mmCIF file of C-alpha atoms in Angstrom:
data_model
loop_
_atom_site.group_PDB
_atom_site.id
_atom_site.type_symbol
_atom_site.label_atom_id
_atom_site.label_comp_id
_atom_site.label_asym_id
_atom_site.label_seq_id
_atom_site.Cartn_x
_atom_site.Cartn_y
_atom_site.Cartn_z
ATOM 1 C CA MET A 221 -2.393 -38.849 8.737
ATOM 2 C CA PHE A 222 1.130 -37.486 9.053
ATOM 3 C CA VAL A 223 0.751 -35.476 5.841
ATOM 4 C CA LYS A 224 -2.583 -34.064 7.022
ATOM 5 C CA ALA A 225 -1.067 -33.040 10.359
ATOM 6 C CA LEU A 226 1.888 -31.450 8.593
ATOM 7 C CA ASN A 227 -0.422 -29.458 6.321
ATOM 8 C CA SER A 228 -2.376 -28.269 9.356
ATOM 9 C CA ILE A 229 0.844 -27.055 10.946
ATOM 10 C CA LYS A 230 1.759 -25.198 7.743
ATOM 11 C CA VAL A 231 -1.657 -23.510 7.648
ATOM 12 C CA TYR A 232 -1.348 -22.521 11.313
ATOM 13 C CA VAL A 233 2.170 -21.174 10.900
ATOM 14 C CA GLY A 234 1.199 -19.403 7.689
ATOM 15 C CA SER A 235 -1.812 -17.732 9.275
ATOM 16 C CA GLY A 236 0.309 -16.777 12.274
ATOM 17 C CA GLY A 237 2.849 -15.203 9.977
ATOM 18 C CA TYR A 238 0.075 -13.298 8.228
ATOM 19 C CA LEU A 239 -1.273 -12.014 11.536
ATOM 20 C CA TYR A 240 2.225 -10.982 12.583
ATOM 21 C CA GLU A 241 2.750 -9.059 9.351
ATOM 22 C CA LYS A 242 -0.695 -7.467 9.688
ATOM 23 C CA HIS A 243 -0.018 -6.307 13.243
ATOM 24 C CA LYS A 244 3.443 -5.129 12.246
ATOM 25 C CA MET A 245 2.015 -3.036 9.397
ATOM 26 C CA LEU A 246 -0.707 -1.586 11.622
ATOM 27 C CA THR A 247 1.951 -0.641 14.172
ATOM 28 C CA LEU A 248 3.994 1.104 11.468
ATOM 29 C CA ILE A 249 0.929 3.039 10.279
ATOM 30 C CA ILE A 250 0.072 4.214 13.796
ATOM 31 C CA LEU A 251 3.730 5.050 14.474
ATOM 32 C CA LEU A 252 3.946 7.062 11.244
ATOM 33 C CA PHE A 253 0.735 8.901 12.133
ATOM 34 C CA PHE A 254 2.084 9.934 15.532
ATOM 35 C CA ILE A 255 5.439 10.884 14.013
ATOM 36 C CA VAL A 256 3.602 13.215 11.620
ATOM 37 C CA LEU A 257 1.718 14.773 14.545
ATOM 38 C CA ALA A 258 4.863 15.089 16.675
ATOM 39 C CA VAL A 259 6.932 16.677 13.902
ATOM 40 C CA TRP A 260 4.177 19.177 13.126
ATOM 41 C CA GLY A 261 3.681 19.913 16.810
ATOM 42 C CA VAL A 262 7.366 20.732 17.321
ATOM 43 C CA ALA A 263 7.487 22.749 14.097
ATOM 44 C CA PHE A 264 4.424 24.736 15.117
ATOM 45 C CA LEU A 265 6.200 25.937 18.264
ATOM 46 C CA PHE A 266 8.856 27.582 16.082
ATOM 47 C CA ILE A 267 6.598 28.743 13.234
ATOM 48 C CA ASN A 268 4.714 31.246 15.404
ATOM 49 C CA LYS A 269 7.965 32.815 16.609
ATOM 50 C CA ILE A 270 9.589 33.545 13.257
ATOM 51 C CA SER A 271 8.821 35.776 10.294
ATOM 52 C CA LEU A 272 7.099 34.662 7.087
ATOM 53 C CA TYR A 273 10.194 34.023 4.954
ATOM 54 C CA PRO A 274 12.057 31.701 7.388
ATOM 55 C CA ARG A 275 8.701 30.094 8.178
ATOM 56 C CA SER A 276 8.444 28.807 4.611
ATOM 57 C CA PHE A 277 11.749 26.944 5.063
ATOM 58 C CA VAL A 278 10.389 25.294 8.228
ATOM 59 C CA TYR A 279 7.355 24.072 6.266
ATOM 60 C CA LEU A 280 9.576 22.742 3.484
ATOM 61 C CA GLY A 281 11.876 21.027 5.968
ATOM 62 C CA VAL A 282 8.967 19.320 7.739
ATOM 63 C CA TYR A 283 7.452 18.004 4.520
ATOM 64 C CA LEU A 284 10.796 16.765 3.193
ATOM 65 C CA LEU A 285 11.538 15.032 6.511
ATOM 66 C CA LEU A 286 8.172 13.253 6.510
ATOM 67 C CA MET A 287 8.584 12.155 2.888
ATOM 68 C CA GLY A 288 12.014 10.790 3.750
ATOM 69 C CA ILE A 289 10.591 8.764 6.652
ATOM 70 C CA VAL A 290 7.979 7.157 4.393
ATOM 71 C CA LEU A 291 10.528 6.327 1.717
ATOM 72 C CA VAL A 292 12.720 4.654 4.369
ATOM 73 C CA LEU A 293 9.734 2.578 5.537
ATOM 74 C CA VAL A 294 9.019 1.470 1.969
ATOM 75 C CA VAL A 295 12.642 0.483 1.376
ATOM 76 C CA ARG A 296 12.896 -1.408 4.683
ATOM 77 C CA GLY A 297 9.641 -3.197 3.887
ATOM 78 C CA LYS A 298 11.342 -4.625 0.783
ATOM 79 C CA GLU A 299 8.297 -3.962 -1.399
ATOM 80 C CA SER A 300 8.094 -2.436 -4.847
ATOM 81 C CA PHE A 301 7.519 1.313 -5.030
ATOM 82 C CA HIS A 302 4.913 0.549 -7.710
ATOM 83 C CA GLU A 303 2.710 -1.002 -5.042
ATOM 84 C CA TYR A 304 2.643 2.349 -3.241
ATOM 85 C CA GLY A 305 1.486 4.269 -6.294
ATOM 86 C CA PHE A 306 4.903 5.323 -7.650
ATOM 87 C CA ARG A 307 3.975 4.600 -11.247
ATOM 88 C CA TRP A 308 3.023 6.575 -14.322
ATOM 89 C CA PRO A 309 -0.609 6.635 -15.410
ATOM 90 C CA ARG A 310 -1.617 4.826 -18.572
ATOM 91 C CA SER A 311 -1.910 8.166 -20.331
ATOM 92 C CA LEU A 312 -0.330 11.326 -18.953
ATOM 93 C CA MET A 313 -2.593 13.449 -21.167
ATOM 94 C CA ASN A 314 -5.716 11.752 -19.791
ATOM 95 C CA CYS A 315 -4.372 12.322 -16.282
ATOM 96 C CA MET A 316 -3.891 16.033 -16.876
ATOM 97 C CA VAL A 317 -7.266 16.487 -18.599
ATOM 98 C CA LEU A 318 -9.240 14.561 -15.985
ATOM 99 C CA SER A 319 -7.451 16.332 -13.125
ATOM 100 C CA ALA A 320 -8.166 19.731 -14.696
ATOM 101 C CA LEU A 321 -11.845 18.835 -15.141
ATOM 102 C CA LEU A 322 -12.179 17.615 -11.553
ATOM 103 C CA ALA A 323 -10.456 20.749 -10.246
ATOM 104 C CA SER A 324 -12.774 22.891 -12.396
ATOM 105 C CA VAL A 325 -15.836 21.181 -10.914
ATOM 106 C CA TYR A 326 -14.467 21.901 -7.433
ATOM 107 C CA VAL A 327 -13.937 25.577 -8.268
ATOM 108 C CA ILE A 328 -17.401 25.956 -9.795
ATOM 109 C CA ILE A 329 -19.134 24.430 -6.768
ATOM 110 C CA THR A 330 -17.054 26.149 -4.048
ATOM 111 C CA VAL A 331 -16.505 29.582 -5.617
ATOM 112 C CA PHE A 332 -18.749 30.484 -8.543
ATOM 113 C CA ILE A 333 -22.042 28.946 -7.392
ATOM 114 C CA PRO A 334 -21.962 30.384 -3.835
ATOM 115 C CA GLY A 335 -20.542 33.657 -5.188
ATOM 116 C CA SER A 336 -23.400 34.001 -7.659
ATOM 117 C CA LEU A 337 -25.895 33.270 -4.877
ATOM 118 C CA ARG A 338 -24.305 35.753 -2.458
ATOM 119 C CA ASN A 339 -21.550 37.988 -3.753
ATOM 120 C CA PHE A 340 -17.875 37.995 -4.677
ATOM 121 C CA GLU A 341 -14.956 39.768 -3.063
ATOM 122 C CA VAL A 342 -11.654 40.400 -4.808
ATOM 123 C CA LEU A 343 -8.509 39.788 -2.764
ATOM 124 C CA PRO A 344 -5.406 39.942 -5.003
ATOM 125 C CA PRO A 345 -2.595 37.764 -3.618
ATOM 126 C CA ASN A 346 0.698 39.318 -2.547
ATOM 127 C CA PRO A 347 3.450 38.481 -5.113
ATOM 128 C CA PHE A 348 5.820 37.344 -2.351
ATOM 129 C CA ASP A 349 3.103 35.180 -0.808
ATOM 130 C CA VAL A 350 2.434 33.627 -4.229
ATOM 131 C CA TYR A 351 6.080 32.615 -4.668
ATOM 132 C CA THR A 352 6.471 31.135 -1.188
ATOM 133 C CA ASN A 353 3.049 29.480 -1.136
ATOM 134 C CA ILE A 354 3.458 27.863 -4.559
ATOM 135 C CA THR A 355 6.811 26.435 -3.487
ATOM 136 C CA ILE A 356 5.308 25.067 -0.280
ATOM 137 C CA ILE A 357 2.235 23.759 -2.108
ATOM 138 C CA PHE A 358 4.291 21.626 -4.493
ATOM 139 C CA VAL A 359 6.266 19.991 -1.692
ATOM 140 C CA ALA A 360 3.226 19.724 0.609
ATOM 141 C CA VAL A 361 1.032 18.024 -1.990
ATOM 142 C CA PHE A 362 3.718 15.474 -2.853
ATOM 143 C CA ALA A 363 4.301 14.750 0.858
ATOM 144 C CA GLU A 364 0.612 14.451 1.749
ATOM 145 C CA GLU A 365 -0.165 12.109 -1.132
ATOM 146 C CA ILE A 366 2.879 9.909 -0.515
ATOM 147 C CA ILE A 367 2.117 9.654 3.212
ATOM 148 C CA PHE A 368 -1.669 9.438 3.367
ATOM 149 C CA ARG A 369 -2.604 7.835 0.042
ATOM 150 C CA GLY A 370 0.571 6.051 -1.001
ATOM 151 C CA TYR A 371 1.592 4.534 2.336
ATOM 152 C CA ILE A 372 -1.206 4.735 4.906
ATOM 153 C CA LEU A 373 -4.250 4.179 2.681
ATOM 154 C CA ARG A 374 -2.570 1.520 0.552
ATOM 155 C CA ASN A 375 -1.676 -0.551 3.610
ATOM 156 C CA LEU A 376 -5.068 -0.020 5.258
ATOM 157 C CA ILE A 377 -6.767 -1.284 2.075
ATOM 158 C CA LYS A 378 -4.479 -4.300 2.106
ATOM 159 C CA MET A 379 -5.480 -5.092 5.715
ATOM 160 C CA HIS A 380 -9.137 -4.030 5.977
ATOM 161 C CA GLY A 381 -10.540 -3.526 2.472
ATOM 162 C CA PHE A 382 -11.500 -0.323 0.704
ATOM 163 C CA PHE A 383 -14.527 0.885 2.691
ATOM 164 C CA THR A 384 -12.963 0.660 6.155
ATOM 165 C CA ALA A 385 -9.607 1.903 4.853
ATOM 166 C CA ILE A 386 -11.039 5.000 3.176
ATOM 167 C CA LEU A 387 -12.799 6.035 6.394
ATOM 168 C CA LEU A 388 -9.764 5.401 8.611
ATOM 169 C CA GLY A 389 -7.342 7.016 6.156
ATOM 170 C CA SER A 390 -9.527 10.107 5.729
ATOM 171 C CA ALA A 391 -9.960 10.416 9.502
ATOM 172 C CA MET A 392 -6.182 10.304 10.003
ATOM 173 C CA TYR A 393 -5.683 12.880 7.240
ATOM 174 C CA SER A 394 -8.264 15.152 8.830
ATOM 175 C CA LEU A 395 -7.007 14.666 12.402
ATOM 176 C CA THR A 396 -3.482 15.568 11.346
ATOM 177 C CA TYR A 397 -4.623 19.046 10.361
ATOM 178 C CA ALA A 398 -6.977 19.408 13.315
ATOM 179 C CA ILE A 399 -4.398 18.402 15.948
ATOM 180 C CA TYR A 400 -1.342 20.245 14.650
ATOM 181 C CA ARG A 401 -3.479 23.383 14.379
ATOM 182 C CA LEU A 402 -4.924 22.893 17.862
ATOM 183 C CA PRO A 403 -2.833 25.680 19.473
ATOM 184 C CA LEU A 404 -4.095 27.997 16.744
ATOM 185 C CA ALA A 405 -7.660 26.879 17.430
ATOM 186 C CA LEU A 406 -7.258 27.906 21.074
ATOM 187 C CA VAL A 407 -6.295 31.389 19.952
ATOM 188 C CA LEU A 408 -8.781 31.681 17.115
ATOM 189 C CA GLU A 409 -12.299 30.269 17.002
ATOM 190 C CA MET A 410 -12.653 26.500 17.365
ATOM 191 C CA GLN A 411 -15.535 26.495 14.893
ATOM 192 C CA GLY A 412 -13.251 27.319 11.975
ATOM 193 C CA GLN A 413 -10.881 24.479 12.877
ATOM 194 C CA LEU A 414 -13.734 21.944 13.035
ATOM 195 C CA GLU A 415 -14.994 23.095 9.660
ATOM 196 C CA SER A 416 -11.496 22.705 8.248
ATOM 197 C CA ALA A 417 -11.211 19.192 9.715
ATOM 198 C CA LEU A 418 -14.497 18.100 8.125
ATOM 199 C CA SER A 419 -13.406 19.586 4.817
ATOM 200 C CA PHE A 420 -10.131 17.650 4.926
ATOM 201 C CA PHE A 421 -12.040 14.469 5.780
ATOM 202 C CA MET A 422 -14.145 14.822 2.630
ATOM 203 C CA ALA A 423 -11.009 15.651 0.629
ATOM 204 C CA GLY A 424 -9.472 12.422 1.968
ATOM 205 C CA ILE A 425 -12.515 10.451 0.769
ATOM 206 C CA PHE A 426 -12.208 11.921 -2.721
ATOM 207 C CA LEU A 427 -8.429 11.589 -3.080
ATOM 208 C CA GLY A 428 -8.450 8.111 -1.533
ATOM 209 C CA THR A 429 -11.110 6.942 -3.980
ATOM 210 C CA LEU A 430 -9.120 8.404 -6.868
ATOM 211 C CA PHE A 431 -5.984 6.581 -5.712
ATOM 212 C CA TYR A 432 -7.859 3.304 -5.260
ATOM 213 C CA LYS A 433 -9.328 3.489 -8.774
ATOM 214 C CA THR A 434 -6.141 4.528 -10.590
ATOM 215 C CA ARG A 435 -3.482 2.771 -8.426
ATOM 216 C CA THR A 436 -1.160 5.696 -9.071
ATOM 217 C CA LEU A 437 -0.337 8.787 -7.019
ATOM 218 C CA MET A 438 -0.038 10.913 -10.151
ATOM 219 C CA TYR A 439 -3.779 11.623 -10.451
ATOM 220 C CA CYS A 440 -4.021 12.548 -6.764
ATOM 221 C CA ILE A 441 -0.976 14.805 -6.946
ATOM 222 C CA VAL A 442 -2.058 16.640 -10.096
ATOM 223 C CA VAL A 443 -5.672 17.295 -9.088
ATOM 224 C CA HIS A 444 -4.573 18.219 -5.557
ATOM 225 C CA LEU A 445 -2.062 20.671 -7.024
ATOM 226 C CA PHE A 446 -4.654 22.242 -9.304
ATOM 227 C CA ILE A 447 -7.087 22.782 -6.427
ATOM 228 C CA ARG A 448 -4.515 24.153 -3.981
ATOM 229 C CA ILE A 449 -2.878 26.469 -6.530
ATOM 230 C CA PHE A 450 -6.248 27.898 -7.510
ATOM 231 C CA GLN A 451 -7.093 28.520 -3.849
ATOM 232 C CA PHE A 452 -3.936 30.611 -3.431
ATOM 233 C CA LEU A 453 -3.835 32.337 -6.812
ATOM 234 C CA THR A 454 -7.456 33.275 -7.464
ATOM 235 C CA PRO A 455 -8.455 36.812 -6.440
ATOM 236 C CA LEU A 456 -12.145 35.798 -6.401
ATOM 237 C CA HIS A 457 -13.707 34.598 -3.169
ATOM 238 C CA ALA A 458 -17.356 33.916 -2.379
ATOM 239 C CA MET A 459 -18.697 36.062 0.467
ATOM 240 C CA ILE A 460 -20.203 33.270 2.577
ATOM 241 C CA ASN A 461 -19.920 32.249 6.211
ATOM 242 C CA GLY A 462 -18.084 29.222 7.570
ATOM 243 C CA TYR A 463 -21.087 26.894 7.640
ATOM 244 C CA GLU A 464 -22.017 27.737 4.063
ATOM 245 C CA ARG A 465 -18.416 27.257 2.949
ATOM 246 C CA LEU A 466 -18.317 23.835 4.626
ATOM 247 C CA LEU A 467 -21.606 22.849 2.966
ATOM 248 C CA PHE A 468 -20.292 23.700 -0.503
ATOM 249 C CA GLU A 469 -16.995 21.923 0.249
ATOM 250 C CA ILE A 470 -18.904 18.754 1.195
ATOM 251 C CA ILE A 471 -21.055 18.990 -1.935
ATOM 252 C CA ALA A 472 -17.960 19.537 -4.086
ATOM 253 C CA TYR A 473 -15.970 16.583 -2.722
ATOM 254 C CA ALA A 474 -19.033 14.308 -2.770
ATOM 255 C CA THR A 475 -19.609 15.238 -6.420
ATOM 256 C CA LEU A 476 -15.951 14.634 -7.300
ATOM 257 C CA THR A 477 -15.997 11.243 -5.565
ATOM 258 C CA TYR A 478 -19.125 10.245 -7.503
ATOM 259 C CA LEU A 479 -17.564 11.361 -10.791
ATOM 260 C CA VAL A 480 -14.453 9.297 -10.075
ATOM 261 C CA LEU A 481 -16.529 6.217 -9.244
ATOM 262 C CA ILE A 482 -18.543 6.364 -12.478
ATOM 263 C CA THR A 483 -15.853 7.550 -14.927
ATOM 264 C CA VAL A 484 -12.528 6.005 -13.853
ATOM 265 C CA LEU A 485 -11.924 2.324 -14.574
ATOM 266 C CA THR A 486 -10.250 0.467 -11.713
ATOM 267 C CA ARG A 487 -6.651 -0.289 -12.597
ATOM 268 C CA LYS A 488 -5.220 -3.640 -11.566
ATOM 269 C CA ASP A 489 -2.055 -3.735 -9.462
ATOM 270 C CA GLY A 490 -0.097 -5.524 -12.145
ATOM 271 C CA GLU A 491 -0.828 -2.991 -14.866
#
């Protein structure tokens, strides 16, 4: 009887400890989310008042600050960086090839198919813009994947399972862009900002699924880089309206998510 009672106490205390850790992690996720919004909100107040070249340094500073905050949270949590996706893929060559193929599918669906149905316009990028944007893209992609896939999504999966986590993580990823661009939306048309938010939500679904299947941030970072670099470097743009662009974005990310689900074997945490 005494042993049974003691075991019951251990189960109760153990479950209480689990609930405490779960609530603590959820609090950290929400806190990190609002920190991201607050930092971007403050930065946005300065970005509109300065020229393009200093503006790029503000972007870089924001992304580096946010990455630093996440790394501090990981260290204080006393967990392995491997658990947050800081690990090499099984094959770096396979990672590069698959990422290039996925990025190519995205480009075909969002640029070449709508362009062939409508028309193309050629807008060569400014050399200075290319240099600054590529620099920002590299830092931005690393920061976004570490924050939203490595830290937020990983912990949401641990607490709520994949399906709920992928929806919550993608919503947070999308809301980050929608909210920090809210002052811009008040100046420009709100429709474009809503379309962008939906596009980022679908991108979060795709990248989150890729992270869940591979258990490494490398795939997400590489394919994200390929897509973003192409968007800035390509002179070809499909002449379509915002609704059509959103439709092709949704089709593209849905297709990429399906391809990941059927082609990528789920990697175990210990591998």
